[in-house]
Short mmCIF file of C-alpha atoms in Angstrom, two decimals:
data_model
loop_
_atom_site.label_atom_id
_atom_site.label_comp_id
_atom_site.label_asym_id
_atom_site.label_seq_id
_atom_site.Cartn_x
_atom_site.Cartn_y
_atom_site.Cartn_z
CA MET Q 1 6.23 -21.04 11.43
CA GLU Q 2 2.74 -19.96 12.49
CA LEU Q 3 2.94 -16.53 10.85
CA LEU Q 4 4.24 -18.14 7.68
CA ASP Q 5 1.25 -20.45 7.64
CA THR Q 6 -1.24 -17.57 7.66
CA SER Q 7 -0.11 -16.58 4.15
CA ILE Q 8 1.73 -19.52 2.59
CA ALA Q 9 -1.44 -21.37 1.53
CA ASN Q 10 -2.93 -18.37 -0.34
CA VAL Q 11 -1.24 -18.98 -3.68
CA SER Q 12 -1.87 -22.73 -3.45
CA LEU Q 13 -5.67 -22.42 -3.38
CA PRO Q 14 -6.22 -23.04 -7.13
CA HIS Q 15 -4.09 -26.19 -6.89
CA ILE Q 16 -5.91 -27.32 -3.73
CA ALA Q 17 -9.28 -26.78 -5.40
CA GLY Q 18 -8.20 -28.70 -8.51
CA GLY Q 19 -6.53 -31.49 -6.56
CA LEU Q 20 -9.57 -32.08 -4.37
CA GLY Q 21 -12.14 -31.58 -7.12
CA ARG Q 22 -13.83 -28.49 -5.64
CA SER Q 23 -14.44 -24.93 -6.83
CA PHE Q 24 -12.05 -22.10 -6.00
CA ASP Q 25 -14.72 -20.35 -3.92
CA GLU Q 26 -15.16 -23.48 -1.79
CA SER Q 27 -11.39 -23.79 -1.36
CA THR Q 28 -11.18 -20.33 0.27
CA TRP Q 29 -12.61 -21.93 3.42
CA VAL Q 30 -9.13 -23.45 3.83
CA LEU Q 31 -7.97 -19.93 4.73
CA THR Q 32 -11.10 -18.78 6.55
CA SER Q 33 -11.29 -21.82 8.83
CA TYR Q 34 -7.69 -21.33 10.00
CA LEU Q 35 -8.13 -17.60 10.63
CA VAL Q 36 -11.39 -18.09 12.54
CA ALA Q 37 -9.91 -20.72 14.86
CA ASN Q 38 -6.79 -18.61 15.31
CA ALA Q 39 -8.83 -15.51 16.18
CA VAL Q 40 -10.91 -17.42 18.73
CA ILE Q 41 -8.04 -19.10 20.60
CA LEU Q 42 -5.57 -16.18 20.64
CA PRO Q 43 -7.32 -14.08 23.34
CA MET Q 44 -7.66 -17.18 25.54
CA SER Q 45 -3.95 -17.98 25.49
CA ALA Q 46 -3.18 -16.13 28.74
CA TRP Q 47 -5.87 -18.05 30.63
CA LEU Q 48 -4.83 -21.37 29.06
CA SER Q 49 -1.22 -20.69 30.08
CA ARG Q 50 -2.35 -20.49 33.68
CA VAL Q 51 -4.46 -23.63 33.37
CA PHE Q 52 -1.73 -25.83 31.86
CA GLY Q 53 1.43 -23.90 32.73
CA ARG Q 54 3.04 -21.67 30.13
CA LYS Q 55 5.71 -24.08 28.88
CA ARG Q 56 3.30 -27.03 28.79
CA TYR Q 57 0.63 -25.03 26.95
CA TYR Q 58 3.23 -23.79 24.45
CA MET Q 59 4.38 -27.36 23.77
CA ILE Q 60 0.76 -28.51 23.40
CA SER Q 61 0.20 -25.71 20.85
CA VAL Q 62 3.37 -26.54 18.89
CA GLY Q 63 2.54 -30.26 18.97
CA LEU Q 64 -1.05 -29.71 17.82
CA PHE Q 65 0.07 -27.32 15.08
CA THR Q 66 2.71 -29.77 13.85
CA PHE Q 67 0.48 -32.86 13.93
CA THR Q 68 -2.42 -31.13 12.18
CA SER Q 69 0.00 -29.79 9.54
CA PHE Q 70 0.76 -33.41 8.71
CA LEU Q 71 -2.97 -34.21 8.67
CA CYS Q 72 -3.59 -31.27 6.29
CA GLY Q 73 -0.95 -32.69 3.97
CA ILE Q 74 -2.68 -36.08 3.76
CA ALA Q 75 -6.28 -34.76 3.73
CA PRO Q 76 -8.35 -36.89 1.30
CA ASN Q 77 -11.02 -34.24 0.65
CA LEU Q 78 -11.84 -30.59 1.27
CA ASN Q 79 -14.08 -31.21 4.29
CA CYS Q 80 -11.26 -33.02 6.10
CA LEU Q 81 -8.78 -30.32 5.11
CA VAL Q 82 -11.02 -27.57 6.53
CA LEU Q 83 -11.46 -29.54 9.78
CA PHE Q 84 -7.71 -30.06 10.11
CA ARG Q 85 -7.12 -26.35 9.39
CA VAL Q 86 -9.46 -25.48 12.27
CA LEU Q 87 -7.39 -27.67 14.59
CA GLN Q 88 -4.20 -26.17 13.15
CA GLY Q 89 -5.54 -22.67 13.87
CA ILE Q 90 -6.27 -23.67 17.47
CA GLY Q 91 -2.66 -24.79 17.84
CA GLY Q 92 -1.26 -21.75 16.05
CA GLY Q 93 -3.31 -19.23 18.03
CA GLY Q 94 -1.46 -20.04 21.24
CA LEU Q 95 2.05 -19.55 19.89
CA ALA Q 96 2.72 -15.82 19.40
CA PRO Q 97 1.29 -14.48 22.70
CA VAL Q 98 3.08 -17.13 24.76
CA GLU Q 99 6.33 -16.45 22.90
CA GLN Q 100 6.18 -12.76 23.76
CA ALA Q 101 5.30 -13.49 27.38
CA ILE Q 102 8.29 -15.85 27.60
CA LEU Q 103 10.58 -13.13 26.20
CA VAL Q 104 9.29 -10.54 28.67
CA ASP Q 105 9.69 -12.84 31.67
CA THR Q 106 13.05 -14.26 30.58
CA PHE Q 107 14.86 -10.99 29.87
CA PRO Q 108 15.21 -8.11 32.34
CA ALA Q 109 13.71 -4.80 31.27
CA ASN Q 110 17.05 -3.39 30.10
CA LYS Q 111 17.67 -6.43 27.84
CA ARG Q 112 14.23 -6.80 26.27
CA ALA Q 113 14.97 -4.55 23.30
CA GLY Q 114 17.57 -7.02 22.02
CA ALA Q 115 15.22 -9.96 22.47
CA PHE Q 116 12.40 -8.18 20.67
CA ALA Q 117 14.80 -7.22 17.87
CA LEU Q 118 15.45 -10.87 17.08
CA TYR Q 119 11.77 -11.69 17.42
CA SER Q 120 10.79 -8.84 15.07
CA MET Q 121 12.77 -10.42 12.23
CA ALA Q 122 10.40 -13.39 12.16
CA ILE Q 123 7.29 -11.22 12.68
CA VAL Q 124 7.99 -9.05 9.63
CA THR Q 125 9.73 -11.57 7.37
CA ALA Q 126 7.33 -14.52 7.63
CA PRO Q 127 4.22 -12.89 6.06
CA ALA Q 128 6.40 -11.53 3.25
CA ILE Q 129 8.01 -14.81 2.20
CA GLY Q 130 4.85 -16.90 2.69
CA PRO Q 131 3.18 -16.32 -0.72
CA PRO Q 132 6.32 -16.74 -2.89
CA LEU Q 133 7.48 -19.75 -0.86
CA GLY Q 134 4.03 -21.31 -1.17
CA GLY Q 135 4.07 -20.69 -4.90
CA TRP Q 136 7.51 -22.22 -5.35
CA ILE Q 137 6.59 -25.31 -3.32
CA THR Q 138 3.34 -25.76 -5.23
CA ASP Q 139 5.01 -25.34 -8.63
CA ASN Q 140 7.95 -27.64 -7.90
CA LEU Q 141 6.53 -30.19 -5.46
CA SER Q 142 2.83 -30.30 -4.54
CA TRP Q 143 0.36 -28.20 -2.58
CA ARG Q 144 0.52 -30.86 0.15
CA TRP Q 145 4.14 -29.89 0.87
CA VAL Q 146 2.93 -26.43 1.89
CA PHE Q 147 1.76 -28.21 5.05
CA PHE Q 148 4.39 -30.95 5.28
CA ILE Q 149 7.25 -28.42 5.63
CA ASN Q 150 5.90 -27.48 9.08
CA VAL Q 151 6.46 -30.99 10.44
CA PRO Q 152 10.29 -31.07 10.79
CA ILE Q 153 10.34 -27.45 12.00
CA GLY Q 154 7.68 -28.24 14.59
CA ILE Q 155 9.56 -31.30 15.84
CA VAL Q 156 12.78 -29.31 16.24
CA SER Q 157 10.82 -26.57 18.04
CA LEU Q 158 9.36 -29.11 20.46
CA LEU Q 159 12.78 -30.56 21.25
CA LEU Q 160 14.36 -27.13 21.79
CA THR Q 161 11.44 -25.93 23.92
CA SER Q 162 11.61 -28.99 26.17
CA ARG Q 163 15.33 -28.40 26.77
CA LEU Q 164 15.68 -24.62 26.82
CA VAL Q 165 12.39 -23.00 27.90
CA HIS Q 166 11.32 -22.87 31.54
CA ASP Q 167 8.49 -21.09 33.32
CA SER Q 168 9.84 -18.24 35.44
CA GLU Q 169 9.73 -18.65 39.21
CA GLN Q 170 7.46 -15.62 39.43
CA PHE Q 171 4.99 -17.12 36.97
CA LYS Q 172 5.00 -20.50 38.74
CA ALA Q 173 4.47 -18.81 42.10
CA GLU Q 174 1.60 -16.75 40.69
CA VAL Q 175 -0.14 -19.80 39.21
CA ALA Q 176 0.40 -21.80 42.41
CA GLU Q 177 -1.09 -19.00 44.51
CA VAL Q 178 -4.12 -18.70 42.23
CA ARG Q 179 -4.73 -22.44 42.34
CA ARG Q 180 -4.19 -22.62 46.10
CA ALA Q 181 -6.74 -19.87 46.67
CA GLY Q 182 -9.17 -21.51 44.26
CA LYS Q 183 -9.29 -18.39 42.09
CA LEU Q 184 -8.67 -20.12 38.77
CA ARG Q 185 -12.27 -19.85 37.66
CA ILE Q 186 -13.52 -20.49 34.17
CA ASP Q 187 -15.20 -17.49 32.59
CA TYR Q 188 -17.67 -19.52 30.52
CA ILE Q 189 -19.72 -16.51 29.46
CA GLY Q 190 -16.62 -14.55 28.44
CA ILE Q 191 -15.26 -17.50 26.46
CA ALA Q 192 -18.58 -17.95 24.63
CA LEU Q 193 -18.97 -14.24 23.83
CA VAL Q 194 -15.38 -13.83 22.63
CA ALA Q 195 -15.48 -17.03 20.57
CA ILE Q 196 -18.77 -16.18 18.86
CA GLY Q 197 -17.88 -12.51 18.31
CA PHE Q 198 -14.40 -13.05 16.92
CA ALA Q 199 -15.38 -16.07 14.81
CA CYS Q 200 -18.22 -14.16 13.15
CA LEU Q 201 -16.11 -11.03 12.66
CA GLU Q 202 -13.30 -13.03 11.03
CA VAL Q 203 -15.79 -14.62 8.61
CA VAL Q 204 -17.09 -11.13 7.74
CA LEU Q 205 -13.59 -9.78 7.04
CA ASP Q 206 -12.31 -12.84 5.21
CA ARG Q 207 -15.35 -13.45 2.99
CA GLY Q 208 -16.93 -10.00 2.78
CA GLN Q 209 -15.52 -9.09 -0.63
CA ILE Q 210 -16.07 -12.61 -2.00
CA ASP Q 211 -19.74 -12.60 -0.96
CA ASP Q 212 -20.45 -8.94 -1.90
CA TRP Q 213 -20.49 -7.62 1.67
CA PHE Q 214 -23.97 -6.39 2.64
CA GLY Q 215 -25.48 -7.96 -0.45
CA SER Q 216 -24.97 -11.31 1.28
CA HIS Q 217 -27.34 -12.61 3.94
CA LEU Q 218 -24.44 -14.57 5.48
CA ILE Q 219 -22.26 -11.47 5.89
CA THR Q 220 -25.01 -9.25 7.33
CA SER Q 221 -26.07 -11.98 9.76
CA MET Q 222 -22.50 -12.65 10.87
CA LEU Q 223 -21.82 -8.93 11.31
CA GLY Q 224 -24.94 -8.50 13.43
CA ILE Q 225 -24.04 -11.45 15.65
CA ALA Q 226 -20.44 -10.23 15.96
CA ALA Q 227 -21.52 -6.71 16.93
CA VAL Q 228 -23.92 -7.90 19.64
CA ALA Q 229 -21.54 -10.53 21.03
CA LEU Q 230 -18.52 -8.21 21.15
CA VAL Q 231 -20.39 -5.29 22.74
CA ILE Q 232 -21.68 -7.59 25.48
CA ALA Q 233 -18.20 -9.15 25.77
CA VAL Q 234 -16.59 -5.74 26.37
CA VAL Q 235 -19.04 -4.91 29.17
CA TRP Q 236 -18.76 -8.39 30.70
CA GLU Q 237 -14.96 -8.65 30.51
CA TRP Q 238 -14.44 -5.14 31.87
CA ARG Q 239 -16.37 -6.00 35.04
CA HIS Q 240 -15.26 -9.62 35.50
CA SER Q 241 -12.75 -10.33 38.30
CA ASP Q 242 -10.75 -12.83 36.20
CA PRO Q 243 -11.56 -12.08 32.54
CA ILE Q 244 -10.40 -13.95 29.46
CA ILE Q 245 -9.31 -10.62 27.94
CA GLU Q 246 -8.19 -8.10 30.56
CA LEU Q 247 -9.42 -4.92 28.93
CA THR Q 248 -8.63 -2.88 32.05
CA LEU Q 249 -4.97 -3.01 30.96
CA LEU Q 250 -5.95 -0.42 28.35
CA ARG Q 251 -6.29 2.11 31.17
CA GLU Q 252 -2.50 2.35 31.09
CA LYS Q 253 -1.85 4.94 28.41
CA ASN Q 254 1.37 3.54 26.93
CA PHE Q 255 -0.02 0.02 26.74
CA ALA Q 256 -3.18 1.24 24.99
CA LEU Q 257 -1.07 3.20 22.50
CA SER Q 258 1.17 0.17 21.95
CA ALA Q 259 -1.90 -1.90 21.11
CA ALA Q 260 -2.91 0.81 18.61
CA PHE Q 261 0.59 0.72 17.07
CA TYR Q 262 0.43 -3.07 16.78
CA PHE Q 263 -2.94 -2.69 15.01
CA LEU Q 264 -1.54 -0.13 12.55
CA PHE Q 265 1.57 -2.27 12.07
CA GLY Q 266 -0.53 -5.32 11.18
CA PHE Q 267 -2.85 -3.25 8.98
CA VAL Q 268 -0.05 -1.80 6.82
CA LEU Q 269 2.25 -4.85 6.83
CA PHE Q 270 -0.37 -7.42 5.82
CA GLY Q 271 -2.22 -4.98 3.55
CA SER Q 272 0.90 -4.11 1.54
CA THR Q 273 2.25 -7.67 1.57
CA THR Q 274 -1.04 -8.87 0.08
CA MET Q 275 -0.75 -6.44 -2.82
CA ILE Q 276 2.88 -6.73 -3.87
CA PRO Q 277 2.99 -10.41 -4.96
CA GLU Q 278 -0.37 -10.00 -6.72
CA ILE Q 279 0.85 -6.95 -8.66
CA LEU Q 280 4.12 -8.59 -9.66
CA GLN Q 281 2.62 -11.93 -10.69
CA GLN Q 282 -0.60 -10.77 -12.36
CA LEU Q 283 0.49 -7.52 -14.01
CA TYR Q 284 4.23 -7.98 -14.54
CA GLY Q 285 4.28 -11.71 -15.17
CA TYR Q 286 6.76 -12.49 -12.41
CA THR Q 287 6.98 -16.05 -11.13
CA ALA Q 288 6.36 -16.74 -7.44
CA THR Q 289 10.11 -17.08 -6.94
CA ASP Q 290 10.85 -13.74 -8.63
CA ALA Q 291 8.17 -12.05 -6.53
CA GLY Q 292 9.82 -13.49 -3.45
CA LEU Q 293 13.15 -12.00 -4.47
CA VAL Q 294 11.52 -8.57 -4.66
CA LEU Q 295 10.28 -8.97 -1.08
CA GLY Q 296 13.67 -10.18 0.13
CA PRO Q 297 15.48 -6.82 0.55
CA GLY Q 298 12.94 -5.66 3.13
CA ALA Q 299 13.63 -8.70 5.29
CA ALA Q 300 17.38 -8.25 4.84
CA VAL Q 301 17.25 -4.62 5.98
CA ILE Q 302 15.29 -5.57 9.11
CA THR Q 303 17.76 -8.35 9.90
CA ILE Q 304 20.68 -5.93 9.66
CA LEU Q 305 19.07 -3.01 11.51
CA ALA Q 306 17.12 -4.74 14.29
CA PRO Q 307 20.16 -5.30 16.57
CA LEU Q 308 21.23 -1.67 16.04
CA VAL Q 309 17.75 -0.38 16.90
CA ALA Q 310 17.76 -2.58 20.01
CA ARG Q 311 21.06 -1.06 21.15
CA VAL Q 312 19.82 2.49 20.51
CA THR Q 313 16.59 1.76 22.39
CA GLN Q 314 18.34 0.13 25.37
CA ARG Q 315 20.84 2.96 25.79
CA GLY Q 316 18.22 5.67 25.40
CA VAL Q 317 20.32 7.45 22.76
CA ILE Q 318 17.13 8.55 21.02
CA SER Q 319 13.71 8.84 22.62
CA PRO Q 320 11.67 5.68 21.83
CA LYS Q 321 8.67 7.81 20.87
CA MET Q 322 10.80 9.61 18.26
CA LEU Q 323 11.93 6.25 16.87
CA ILE Q 324 8.26 5.34 16.45
CA VAL Q 325 7.50 8.68 14.75
CA PHE Q 326 10.49 8.19 12.43
CA SER Q 327 9.31 4.66 11.63
CA PHE Q 328 5.81 5.72 10.62
CA CYS Q 329 7.24 8.56 8.48
CA VAL Q 330 9.57 6.17 6.63
CA VAL Q 331 6.88 3.53 6.05
CA ALA Q 332 4.46 6.25 4.86
CA PHE Q 333 7.13 7.48 2.43
CA SER Q 334 7.59 3.94 1.09
CA MET Q 335 3.84 3.68 0.47
CA VAL Q 336 3.87 7.00 -1.42
CA TYR Q 337 6.88 5.76 -3.39
CA TYR Q 338 4.96 2.63 -4.40
CA GLY Q 339 2.02 4.83 -5.33
CA HIS Q 340 4.04 6.59 -8.06
CA PHE Q 341 5.06 3.42 -9.90
CA THR Q 342 3.96 2.61 -13.45
CA LEU Q 343 3.64 -0.62 -15.42
CA GLN Q 344 7.14 0.09 -16.73
CA THR Q 345 8.73 0.19 -13.25
CA ASP Q 346 11.55 -2.34 -13.01
CA TYR Q 347 12.66 -4.86 -10.39
CA PHE Q 348 15.16 -2.48 -8.78
CA HIS Q 349 12.56 0.12 -7.78
CA TYR Q 350 10.20 -2.48 -6.30
CA ALA Q 351 13.08 -3.97 -4.31
CA LEU Q 352 14.18 -0.48 -3.22
CA ALA Q 353 10.66 0.43 -2.07
CA ARG Q 354 10.47 -2.81 -0.10
CA ALA Q 355 13.88 -2.09 1.46
CA ILE Q 356 12.69 1.38 2.52
CA GLN Q 357 9.56 -0.19 3.99
CA GLY Q 358 11.70 -2.69 5.91
CA PHE Q 359 13.93 0.16 7.10
CA GLY Q 360 10.88 1.80 8.64
CA TYR Q 361 9.60 -1.39 10.29
CA ALA Q 362 13.01 -1.95 11.88
CA PHE Q 363 12.52 1.20 13.96
CA LEU Q 364 8.95 0.34 15.00
CA PHE Q 365 8.65 -3.12 16.50
CA VAL Q 366 11.39 -2.91 19.17
CA PRO Q 367 10.42 0.42 20.83
CA VAL Q 368 6.71 -0.42 20.65
CA SER Q 369 7.29 -3.83 22.24
CA VAL Q 370 9.36 -2.28 25.03
CA MET Q 371 6.79 0.50 25.51
CA ALA Q 372 3.95 -2.01 25.90
CA TYR Q 373 5.38 -3.46 29.12
CA SER Q 374 7.09 -0.33 30.49
CA PHE Q 375 4.46 0.49 33.14
CA LEU Q 376 2.73 -2.88 33.64
CA PRO Q 377 3.30 -5.15 36.66
CA ALA Q 378 5.10 -8.40 35.83
CA ASN Q 379 2.07 -10.54 36.70
CA LYS Q 380 0.18 -8.94 33.80
CA ASN Q 381 2.69 -9.95 31.09
CA ASN Q 382 0.66 -12.97 29.95
CA LYS Q 383 -2.57 -11.08 29.40
CA ALA Q 384 -0.73 -8.09 27.96
CA SER Q 385 0.95 -10.23 25.29
CA SER Q 386 -2.43 -11.72 24.37
CA LEU Q 387 -3.89 -8.25 23.84
CA THR Q 388 -0.98 -6.92 21.77
CA ASN Q 389 -0.95 -9.98 19.53
CA LEU Q 390 -4.72 -9.74 19.23
CA ALA Q 391 -4.34 -6.14 18.08
CA ARG Q 392 -1.69 -7.08 15.50
CA ASN Q 393 -3.72 -10.00 14.12
CA TRP Q 394 -6.91 -7.98 13.85
CA GLY Q 395 -4.96 -5.15 12.25
CA GLY Q 396 -3.81 -7.64 9.62
CA SER Q 397 -7.34 -8.97 9.06
CA PHE Q 398 -8.79 -5.47 8.71
CA GLY Q 399 -5.88 -4.42 6.50
CA VAL Q 400 -6.33 -7.29 4.04
CA ALA Q 401 -10.12 -6.81 3.95
CA PHE Q 402 -9.68 -3.06 3.41
CA ILE Q 403 -7.18 -3.49 0.58
CA THR Q 404 -9.22 -6.20 -1.14
CA THR Q 405 -12.37 -4.07 -1.06
CA MET Q 406 -10.79 -0.72 -1.92
CA HIS Q 407 -8.80 -2.18 -4.80
CA GLU Q 408 -11.99 -3.56 -6.33
CA ARG Q 409 -13.76 -0.20 -5.99
CA ARG Q 410 -10.85 1.95 -7.12
CA MET Q 411 -10.29 -0.36 -10.10
CA ASP Q 412 -13.92 0.13 -11.19
CA LEU Q 413 -13.59 3.89 -10.80
CA ARG Q 414 -10.29 4.00 -12.69
CA GLN Q 415 -11.73 1.85 -15.47
CA ASN Q 416 -14.61 4.29 -15.91
CA TYR Q 417 -12.16 7.20 -16.16
CA LEU Q 418 -9.95 5.36 -18.66
CA ALA Q 419 -12.94 4.30 -20.76
CA ARG Q 420 -13.84 7.95 -21.36
CA ASP Q 421 -10.70 8.29 -23.48
CA LEU Q 422 -11.69 5.38 -25.72
CA ALA Q 423 -14.02 7.45 -27.87
CA PRO Q 424 -14.20 6.66 -31.61
CA GLY Q 425 -12.51 10.00 -32.37
CA ASN Q 426 -9.39 9.15 -30.38
CA ASN Q 427 -6.60 9.00 -32.98
CA LEU Q 428 -4.23 7.05 -30.73
CA LEU Q 429 -6.92 4.43 -30.08
CA GLN Q 430 -7.72 4.10 -33.78
CA SER Q 431 -4.03 3.73 -34.62
CA ARG Q 432 -3.60 1.03 -31.96
CA LEU Q 433 -6.70 -0.81 -33.17
CA ALA Q 434 -5.46 -0.70 -36.76
CA ASP Q 435 -2.13 -2.19 -35.69
CA GLN Q 436 -3.86 -4.96 -33.75
CA ILE Q 437 -6.27 -5.74 -36.58
CA ALA Q 438 -3.36 -6.01 -39.01
CA PHE Q 439 -1.52 -8.24 -36.54
CA PHE Q 440 -4.41 -10.68 -36.16
CA GLU Q 441 -5.17 -10.70 -39.92
CA HIS Q 442 -1.52 -11.57 -40.50
CA ARG Q 443 -2.04 -14.48 -38.10
CA GLY Q 444 -4.78 -15.85 -40.34
CA PHE Q 445 -7.93 -14.41 -38.74
CA SER Q 446 -10.77 -13.07 -40.90
CA HIS Q 447 -11.33 -9.32 -40.83
CA ASP Q 448 -14.30 -9.62 -38.44
CA GLY Q 449 -12.35 -12.01 -36.23
CA ALA Q 450 -9.34 -9.71 -36.22
CA VAL Q 451 -11.53 -6.73 -35.24
CA ALA Q 452 -13.07 -8.72 -32.36
CA HIS Q 453 -9.66 -9.83 -31.10
CA ALA Q 454 -8.27 -6.30 -31.42
CA TYR Q 455 -11.08 -4.84 -29.31
CA GLY Q 456 -10.62 -7.69 -26.82
CA PHE Q 457 -6.93 -6.89 -26.55
CA VAL Q 458 -7.63 -3.19 -25.93
CA TYR Q 459 -10.21 -4.05 -23.27
CA GLN Q 460 -7.71 -6.38 -21.59
CA GLN Q 461 -5.12 -3.60 -21.54
CA LEU Q 462 -7.72 -1.24 -20.11
CA GLY Q 463 -8.49 -3.71 -17.31
CA GLN Q 464 -4.81 -4.21 -16.48
CA HIS Q 465 -4.16 -0.47 -16.28
CA ALA Q 466 -7.27 0.05 -14.14
CA SER Q 467 -6.22 -2.74 -11.80
CA PHE Q 468 -2.71 -1.32 -11.51
CA LEU Q 469 -3.95 2.21 -10.81
CA GLY Q 470 -6.33 0.78 -8.20
CA PHE Q 471 -3.37 -0.82 -6.43
CA MET Q 472 -1.45 2.47 -6.53
CA ASP Q 473 -4.42 4.23 -4.92
CA CYS Q 474 -4.40 1.61 -2.16
CA PHE Q 475 -0.73 2.26 -1.44
CA ARG Q 476 -1.51 5.96 -1.00
CA MET Q 477 -4.32 5.07 1.40
CA LEU Q 478 -1.89 3.00 3.46
CA ALA Q 479 0.40 6.04 3.62
CA VAL Q 480 -2.44 7.98 5.26
CA VAL Q 481 -2.97 5.11 7.73
CA CYS Q 482 0.73 5.33 8.68
CA LEU Q 483 0.40 9.03 9.42
CA VAL Q 484 -2.26 8.25 12.06
CA GLY Q 485 0.50 6.72 14.20
CA ILE Q 486 2.56 9.93 14.40
CA PRO Q 487 0.34 12.00 16.76
CA LEU Q 488 -0.33 8.86 18.82
CA ALA Q 489 3.42 8.35 19.31
CA LEU Q 490 3.92 11.97 20.36
CA TRP Q 491 1.09 11.56 22.88
CA SER Q 492 2.79 8.64 24.69
CA ARG Q 493 4.36 8.98 28.14
CA PRO Q 494 8.17 9.21 28.22
CA PHE Q 495 9.73 5.99 29.51
CA ARG Q 496 13.11 4.37 30.03
CA PRO Q 497 13.83 1.02 28.31
CA GLY Q 498 14.71 -0.33 31.75
CA GLY Q 499 11.22 0.49 32.99
CA GLY Q 500 9.61 3.54 34.58
CA THR Q 501 9.28 7.14 33.58
CA ALA Q 502 12.07 8.90 31.78
CA ALA Q 503 13.69 11.98 33.17
CA HIS Q 504 12.30 15.25 31.92
#
């Protein structure tokens, strides 16, 4: 539900802007406000779990997310909607890390792979179906229903959580001991530094391309504040006895590598998922529903393979590090496959590429999730899950910002290259112009009007081809990003899914 909400509102922005009487640029704060609040609260989730109790904090987060979803749906103006999205982001930021901590504490080490397999289906599928689902809801109902659909799901989640989820005895004993000893101190400085640093960095990533990056005083100021705050935060948190973000966990090699894999996973998943619906809807003329059908095979492949990967991981049939290497190779291949498409590529090949991509992801999430906790003590599960989810979310934010920026720049470069071929002596160009002029004259335009429309049509085609080639370049760049994960996986320590070091 929460992951779906990070992407479902994207395609509804023009309708939100029109419905509330504001510009499209102003409406983008509906996305930015949610992401900023989410980024700020996520690293604090481990500490808040100890303050309120894990189950209670999770129910508070679900309740806040659900209630503010309803408020977003009835928002009378943009200012109220942005405020409600901030509150919704605060609720949503506490969900994913607590969910993973619950899974780790609930299942013994030799059963975690199966639990993470089921969890991975939602992690990978939700961002993919968000844009097409949001488009379908907006087209057939109203943009307000993009938020209203969370309400019944949230209510069911609250009821199930109250009945089925319980804090583990170990977690309750740990919290009781901390409270009894008076060690549950509030790291005010850490909270302030993390909140300021992450909030400013999220604004930079989310609005950088919109505001022309370093050409904007807002972006340069926010980046400067983020850099200073986060550098101080790292030094402060590393030395603090009870930090908000326990960076010392990164001393454990496998956990640090797992965080890197989560970052790469978020970078490629969100980066590619941002491009595909945009390509299909803007350049191929697909509806939001049709674009969603293209994304569907990837989710189906993950759903089918995740239990199998869990079984292979649990039994140690194949080394987990080799599963991770295989995963990055397959996902890199899918990105290269995308990169060779043309404007004549049909539905089947897009669906096939997405299925290959999903095939690769199926072999990544489970072994990485098991690896993350393989050498950590159980009392660190809460803070470990906060860090891994933080890495995945920031990977997604950096991935989307990277793709948005690089597509714009590669499109400009490609357009310059294509324009070189549009010289007056180009026979193919002159033939195409003559056909277009005749077409518009036949439609009743004067000769001068037909010439103007013909040149406009050619320029439009030039822009579409440049945009498409820019997207293909971005897919190839994501393939290179995937390859970064291969040497990192080979560098990891051998481990058994049941915990500890594997036999050599």
